CSV table of C-alpha atoms in Angstrom, one decimal:
chain,number,residue,atom,x,y,z
B,17,MET,CA,-61.8,126.4,131.6
B,18,SER,CA,-59.1,124.7,129.5
B,19,PRO,CA,-58.6,121.0,130.0
B,20,PHE,CA,-54.8,121.4,129.7
B,21,THR,CA,-53.0,121.1,133.0
B,22,GLY,CA,-49.6,122.1,134.3
B,23,SER,CA,-47.6,120.7,137.1
B,24,VAL,CA,-50.2,120.8,139.9
B,25,PRO,CA,-51.9,117.4,140.4
B,26,ALA,CA,-55.6,117.0,141.2
B,27,ALA,CA,-56.5,117.2,144.8
B,28,GLU,CA,-56.9,113.8,146.5
B,29,ARG,CA,-59.1,115.1,149.3
B,30,TRP,CA,-60.9,118.4,150.2
B,31,GLU,CA,-60.4,119.4,153.8
B,32,HIS,CA,-63.3,121.8,154.1
B,33,LEU,CA,-65.9,120.1,152.0
B,34,ARG,CA,-67.4,116.6,151.6
B,35,VAL,CA,-67.2,115.6,147.9
B,36,THR,CA,-68.6,112.5,146.3
B,37,GLU,CA,-68.7,111.5,142.6
B,38,ASP,CA,-71.2,109.1,141.0
B,39,ASP,CA,-71.3,108.5,137.3
B,40,GLY,CA,-70.9,112.1,136.3
B,41,THR,CA,-72.8,113.6,139.2
B,42,VAL,CA,-70.7,115.4,141.8
B,43,THR,CA,-72.2,116.1,145.2
B,44,VAL,CA,-70.6,118.8,147.3
B,45,THR,CA,-71.8,119.1,150.9
B,46,LEU,CA,-71.0,121.9,153.3
B,47,ASP,CA,-70.3,119.9,156.4
B,48,ARG,CA,-70.2,122.0,159.6
B,49,PRO,CA,-73.7,121.2,160.9
B,50,ASP,CA,-72.9,122.5,164.4
B,51,LYS,CA,-72.2,125.9,162.8
B,52,LEU,CA,-75.1,125.8,160.3
B,53,ASN,CA,-72.4,125.2,157.7
B,54,ALA,CA,-71.0,128.7,158.2
B,55,LEU,CA,-68.2,129.3,155.7
B,56,THR,CA,-64.5,129.7,156.5
B,57,PHE,CA,-61.6,131.1,154.5
B,58,GLY,CA,-60.7,127.5,153.8
B,59,ALA,CA,-64.2,126.5,152.6
B,60,TYR,CA,-64.3,129.4,150.2
B,61,ALA,CA,-60.9,128.5,148.8
B,62,ASP,CA,-61.8,124.8,148.5
B,63,LEU,CA,-65.0,125.7,146.6
B,64,ARG,CA,-63.1,127.9,144.2
B,65,ASP,CA,-60.4,125.3,143.6
B,66,LEU,CA,-62.8,122.3,143.4
B,67,LEU,CA,-65.0,124.0,140.8
B,68,ALA,CA,-61.9,125.0,138.7
B,69,GLU,CA,-60.6,121.4,138.9
B,70,LEU,CA,-63.9,119.9,137.9
B,71,SER,CA,-64.3,122.3,135.0
B,72,ARG,CA,-60.8,121.5,133.8
B,73,THR,CA,-60.9,117.7,134.2
B,74,ARG,CA,-64.5,117.4,132.7
B,75,ARG,CA,-65.4,114.8,135.4
B,76,ALA,CA,-68.7,116.5,136.3
B,77,ARG,CA,-71.8,116.5,134.1
B,78,ALA,CA,-73.9,117.9,136.9
B,79,LEU,CA,-73.2,119.1,140.5
B,80,VAL,CA,-75.3,119.2,143.6
B,81,LEU,CA,-74.4,121.7,146.3
B,82,GLY,CA,-76.1,121.1,149.7
B,83,GLY,CA,-75.6,121.5,153.4
B,84,GLU,CA,-75.5,119.0,156.2
B,85,GLY,CA,-77.8,119.2,159.2
B,86,ARG,CA,-80.5,121.8,159.9
B,87,GLY,CA,-79.8,124.2,157.0
B,88,PHE,CA,-78.0,124.9,153.8
B,89,CYS,CA,-75.5,127.6,154.9
B,90,SER,CA,-75.7,130.5,157.4
B,91,GLY,CA,-73.1,132.6,155.6
B,92,GLY,CA,-69.6,133.6,156.7
B,93,ASP,CA,-68.6,132.4,160.1
B,94,VAL,CA,-69.0,135.3,162.6
B,95,ASP,CA,-65.8,134.5,164.4
B,96,GLU,CA,-63.5,133.0,161.8
B,97,ILE,CA,-64.4,135.5,159.0
B,98,ILE,CA,-66.2,138.6,160.3
B,99,GLY,CA,-64.0,138.8,163.4
B,100,ALA,CA,-60.9,138.1,161.5
B,101,THR,CA,-61.6,140.7,158.8
B,102,LEU,CA,-61.7,143.4,161.4
B,103,ALA,CA,-57.9,143.0,161.8
B,104,MET,CA,-57.1,143.0,158.1
B,105,ASP,CA,-55.8,145.9,156.1
B,106,THR,CA,-57.4,147.1,152.8
B,107,GLY,CA,-55.2,144.9,150.6
B,108,GLN,CA,-56.0,141.8,152.6
B,109,LEU,CA,-59.7,142.6,152.6
B,110,LEU,CA,-59.7,143.1,148.8
B,111,ASP,CA,-58.0,139.7,148.4
B,112,PHE,CA,-60.7,138.1,150.6
B,113,ASN,CA,-63.6,139.7,148.8
B,114,ARG,CA,-62.1,138.9,145.4
B,115,MET,CA,-61.9,135.3,146.5
B,116,THR,CA,-65.6,135.1,147.4
B,117,GLY,CA,-66.4,136.6,144.0
B,118,GLN,CA,-64.2,134.0,142.3
B,119,VAL,CA,-66.4,131.3,143.9
B,120,VAL,CA,-69.5,132.9,142.4
B,121,ARG,CA,-67.8,133.2,139.0
B,122,ALA,CA,-66.7,129.6,139.1
B,123,LEU,CA,-70.3,128.5,139.8
B,124,ARG,CA,-71.6,130.6,136.9
B,125,GLU,CA,-68.8,129.7,134.5
B,126,ALA,CA,-68.5,126.0,135.2
B,127,PRO,CA,-69.3,124.0,132.0
B,128,PHE,CA,-71.9,121.9,133.8
B,129,PRO,CA,-75.2,122.7,135.5
B,130,VAL,CA,-75.2,123.3,139.3
B,131,VAL,CA,-78.2,122.4,141.4
B,132,ALA,CA,-78.4,124.0,144.9
B,133,ALA,CA,-80.4,121.8,147.4
B,134,VAL,CA,-81.7,124.3,149.9
B,135,HIS,CA,-83.4,123.4,153.2
B,136,GLY,CA,-83.5,125.6,156.2
B,137,VAL,CA,-81.5,128.8,156.2
B,138,ALA,CA,-79.5,130.1,153.2
B,139,ALA,CA,-78.2,133.4,154.6
B,140,GLY,CA,-75.6,135.9,153.6
B,141,ALA,CA,-73.0,134.2,151.4
B,142,GLY,CA,-75.0,131.0,151.6
B,143,ALA,CA,-77.9,132.8,149.9
B,144,VAL,CA,-75.5,134.0,147.2
B,145,LEU,CA,-74.1,130.5,146.6
B,146,ALA,CA,-77.6,129.3,146.0
B,147,LEU,CA,-78.4,132.3,143.8
B,148,ALA,CA,-75.4,131.5,141.7
B,149,ALA,CA,-76.5,128.0,141.0
B,150,ASP,CA,-78.4,127.2,137.8
B,151,PHE,CA,-81.2,125.5,139.7
B,152,ARG,CA,-82.5,126.0,143.2
B,153,VAL,CA,-84.4,123.1,144.5
B,154,ALA,CA,-85.8,123.9,148.0
B,155,ASP,CA,-88.2,122.4,150.5
B,156,PRO,CA,-90.9,124.4,152.5
B,157,THR,CA,-88.4,125.0,155.3
B,158,ALA,CA,-86.1,127.1,153.1
B,159,ARG,CA,-85.6,130.8,153.7
B,160,PHE,CA,-83.2,133.0,151.9
B,161,ALA,CA,-81.7,136.0,153.7
B,162,PHE,CA,-79.3,138.5,152.0
B,163,LEU,CA,-78.1,139.9,155.3
B,164,PHE,CA,-75.2,142.2,154.1
B,165,THR,CA,-76.9,145.5,155.0
B,166,ARG,CA,-77.7,144.1,158.4
B,167,VAL,CA,-74.0,144.0,159.2
B,168,GLY,CA,-73.3,147.4,157.7
B,169,LEU,CA,-72.1,146.3,154.3
B,170,SER,CA,-73.4,146.7,150.8
B,171,GLY,CA,-76.2,144.4,149.8
B,172,GLY,CA,-74.4,143.9,146.5
B,173,ASP,CA,-71.9,141.4,147.9
B,174,MET,CA,-70.4,138.6,145.7
B,175,GLY,CA,-72.3,139.6,142.6
B,176,ALA,CA,-75.8,139.6,144.3
B,177,ALA,CA,-76.7,143.0,142.9
B,178,TYR,CA,-75.9,141.6,139.4
B,179,LEU,CA,-77.6,138.2,139.7
B,180,LEU,CA,-80.6,138.8,141.9
B,181,PRO,CA,-82.4,141.4,139.7
B,182,ARG,CA,-81.9,139.0,136.7
B,183,VAL,CA,-83.6,136.2,138.7
B,184,VAL,CA,-86.5,138.0,140.5
B,185,GLY,CA,-86.6,141.5,138.9
B,186,LEU,CA,-85.2,144.8,140.1
B,187,GLY,CA,-88.1,145.7,142.4
B,188,HIS,CA,-88.0,142.5,144.4
B,189,ALA,CA,-84.1,142.5,144.4
B,190,THR,CA,-84.1,146.1,145.7
B,191,ARG,CA,-86.4,145.2,148.6
B,192,ILE,CA,-84.5,141.9,149.4
B,193,LEU,CA,-81.0,143.4,149.3
B,194,MET,CA,-81.9,146.7,151.0
B,195,LEU,CA,-83.9,145.3,153.9
B,196,GLY,CA,-82.2,142.0,154.4
B,197,GLU,CA,-85.5,140.3,155.5
B,198,PRO,CA,-85.9,136.6,154.9
B,199,VAL,CA,-87.6,135.3,151.9
B,200,ARG,CA,-89.5,132.2,152.8
B,201,ALA,CA,-90.2,129.3,150.5
B,202,PRO,CA,-93.8,130.3,149.3
B,203,GLU,CA,-92.6,133.8,148.4
B,204,ALA,CA,-89.3,132.6,146.9
B,205,GLU,CA,-91.3,130.2,144.6
B,206,ARG,CA,-93.7,133.0,143.7
B,207,ILE,CA,-91.0,135.4,142.6
B,208,GLY,CA,-88.9,132.8,140.8
B,209,LEU,CA,-86.1,132.5,143.3
B,210,ILE,CA,-86.9,128.8,143.7
B,211,SER,CA,-86.7,126.6,140.6
B,212,GLN,CA,-88.5,123.6,142.1
B,213,LEU,CA,-90.3,123.2,145.4
B,214,ALA,CA,-89.7,119.8,146.9
B,215,ASP,CA,-91.7,118.0,149.7
B,216,GLU,CA,-90.4,118.7,153.2
B,217,GLY,CA,-87.5,116.5,153.9
B,218,GLY,CA,-87.2,115.5,150.3
B,219,VAL,CA,-84.9,118.2,148.9
B,220,ARG,CA,-81.8,116.1,148.5
B,221,ASP,CA,-83.7,113.4,146.7
B,222,ALA,CA,-85.3,115.9,144.4
B,223,ALA,CA,-82.0,117.7,143.7
B,224,ASP,CA,-80.3,114.4,143.1
B,225,ALA,CA,-83.0,113.3,140.6
B,226,LEU,CA,-82.6,116.6,138.7
B,227,ALA,CA,-78.8,116.3,138.7
B,228,ARG,CA,-79.0,112.7,137.4
B,229,ARG,CA,-81.4,113.8,134.6
B,230,LEU,CA,-79.0,116.6,133.6
B,231,ALA,CA,-76.0,114.3,133.9
B,232,GLU,CA,-77.6,111.7,131.6
B,233,GLY,CA,-78.4,114.4,129.0
B,234,PRO,CA,-76.4,116.1,126.3
B,235,ALA,CA,-73.6,117.6,128.3
B,236,LEU,CA,-72.1,119.7,125.5
B,237,ALA,CA,-75.5,121.3,124.8
B,238,HIS,CA,-76.0,122.0,128.5
B,239,ALA,CA,-72.6,123.6,128.8
B,240,GLN,CA,-73.2,125.9,125.8
B,241,THR,CA,-76.7,126.8,126.9
B,242,LYS,CA,-75.4,127.8,130.3
B,243,ALA,CA,-72.5,129.8,128.7
B,244,LEU,CA,-75.0,131.7,126.4
B,245,LEU,CA,-77.4,132.4,129.3
B,246,THR,CA,-74.5,134.1,131.2
B,247,ALA,CA,-72.8,135.8,128.2
B,248,GLU,CA,-76.0,137.2,126.7
B,249,LEU,CA,-77.2,138.9,129.9
B,250,ASP,CA,-75.5,142.1,128.8
B,251,MET,CA,-75.5,141.8,125.0
B,252,PRO,CA,-77.6,143.7,122.5
B,253,LEU,CA,-79.9,141.4,120.5
B,254,ALA,CA,-77.8,141.6,117.3
B,255,ALA,CA,-74.7,140.3,119.1
B,256,ALA,CA,-76.7,137.6,121.0
B,257,VAL,CA,-78.2,136.3,117.8
B,258,GLU,CA,-74.8,136.2,116.1
B,259,LEU,CA,-73.3,134.3,119.1
B,260,ASP,CA,-76.2,131.9,119.0
B,261,ALA,CA,-75.6,131.3,115.3
B,262,SER,CA,-71.9,130.6,115.8
B,263,THR,CA,-72.6,128.3,118.7
B,264,GLN,CA,-75.2,126.3,116.8
B,265,ALA,CA,-72.9,125.9,113.8
B,266,LEU,CA,-70.2,124.4,116.1
B,267,LEU,CA,-72.7,122.1,117.8
B,268,MET,CA,-74.1,120.9,114.5
B,269,ASN,CA,-70.6,119.4,114.0
B,270,SER,CA,-70.8,117.5,117.3
B,271,GLY,CA,-71.2,113.8,117.8
B,272,ASP,CA,-74.3,114.3,119.9
B,273,TYR,CA,-76.1,116.1,117.1
B,274,ALA,CA,-75.4,113.2,114.8
B,275,GLU,CA,-76.4,110.8,117.5
B,276,PHE,CA,-79.8,112.4,117.9
B,277,HIS,CA,-80.5,111.9,114.2
B,278,ALA,CA,-79.3,108.3,114.3
B,279,ALA,CA,-81.4,107.5,117.4
B,280,PHE,CA,-84.4,109.2,115.9
B,281,THR,CA,-84.1,107.2,112.7
B,282,ALA,CA,-83.6,104.0,114.6
B,283,LYS,CA,-86.4,104.8,117.0
B,284,ARG,CA,-84.3,104.5,120.1
B,285,PRO,CA,-83.2,106.8,122.9
B,286,PRO,CA,-80.0,108.9,122.1
B,287,LYS,CA,-76.7,107.8,123.7
B,288,TRP,CA,-75.3,111.2,124.6
B,289,GLN,CA,-71.5,111.3,124.8
B,290,GLY,CA,-71.0,115.0,125.5
B,291,ARG,CA,-68.9,115.6,122.4
C-alpha cells in the first residue's frame, strides 16, 4: 500500500469497530457482544477501510484483532446480512462477496503482523478473519467453525479454500470445510490452526504481549517476511529464491541492518527504526 494520499482525510472514528492505538500497536475490537460480534455490512467495510488506512499511514507496527464478550465472532449477522442478501440481485451479491474478500486480502497484504485473539466461537466469516491473521492466539474455550456448507454455500468463502490447506494441510481442510464441524482448541493446536495456546481467560494478555514484541522489533523485516510468505505460496523455487535475493539486497541497504551491526559491535540491544 502506497503511503501517498489523495484528498480523502484519515477517519476520525470508526462507527462499527472499537479501535485503540498504543505506541505502534493497534487493537481492533469487534464490539457487538449481545450478537456474539456478528458482522454487518458496515463492520466489513470499516475493517477493509481501516486496514487500508493503517497500511498507508504506517501507524501500525502490529495489530491485534479480538472480540468483546463471550466470543471472537459468530460470522455474518443472520438478519442484517443473510436475510438482506436474499433480496439482492446477482450484481449486488457479487459486490458484497468481493467486499468480504477485500477484507481478507487487506489482512494478508497489510505491511504489519496481525494477531487474532480468539476466545469462544470463531464461526463462518469470523473463522476466516482469524485464519487470515498471521498469528492465532487462542484460549481453551476457542472453537473454529467454517459453517458455509451448513447454510448451503461453498466452504471456500472469503479465500478459505486457499488459506486453510496452506495452514493445516489439504486433508484437514477438506474435512473442516466440507462438514462444517467445530474444531476445538486441542485439535486446532494439534493441526496448526492455533499459533499459541493461552491460559483460559488470558488470551488478550497473550495476544497483546506478542503484538508488543512484534511492534518493538524490526518492522521493515517483518513486513517483507510477511510479503514473501504470501507471494511465494504459488511460486516455483527458482522464482522464490530470486525474489528472496532481491529482497535481501534491498534490506541490506536499510538503516535497521546497519543498526544491528552497530548494536552488536557496541554490545547493546538494537534500536529498530523500521527503515
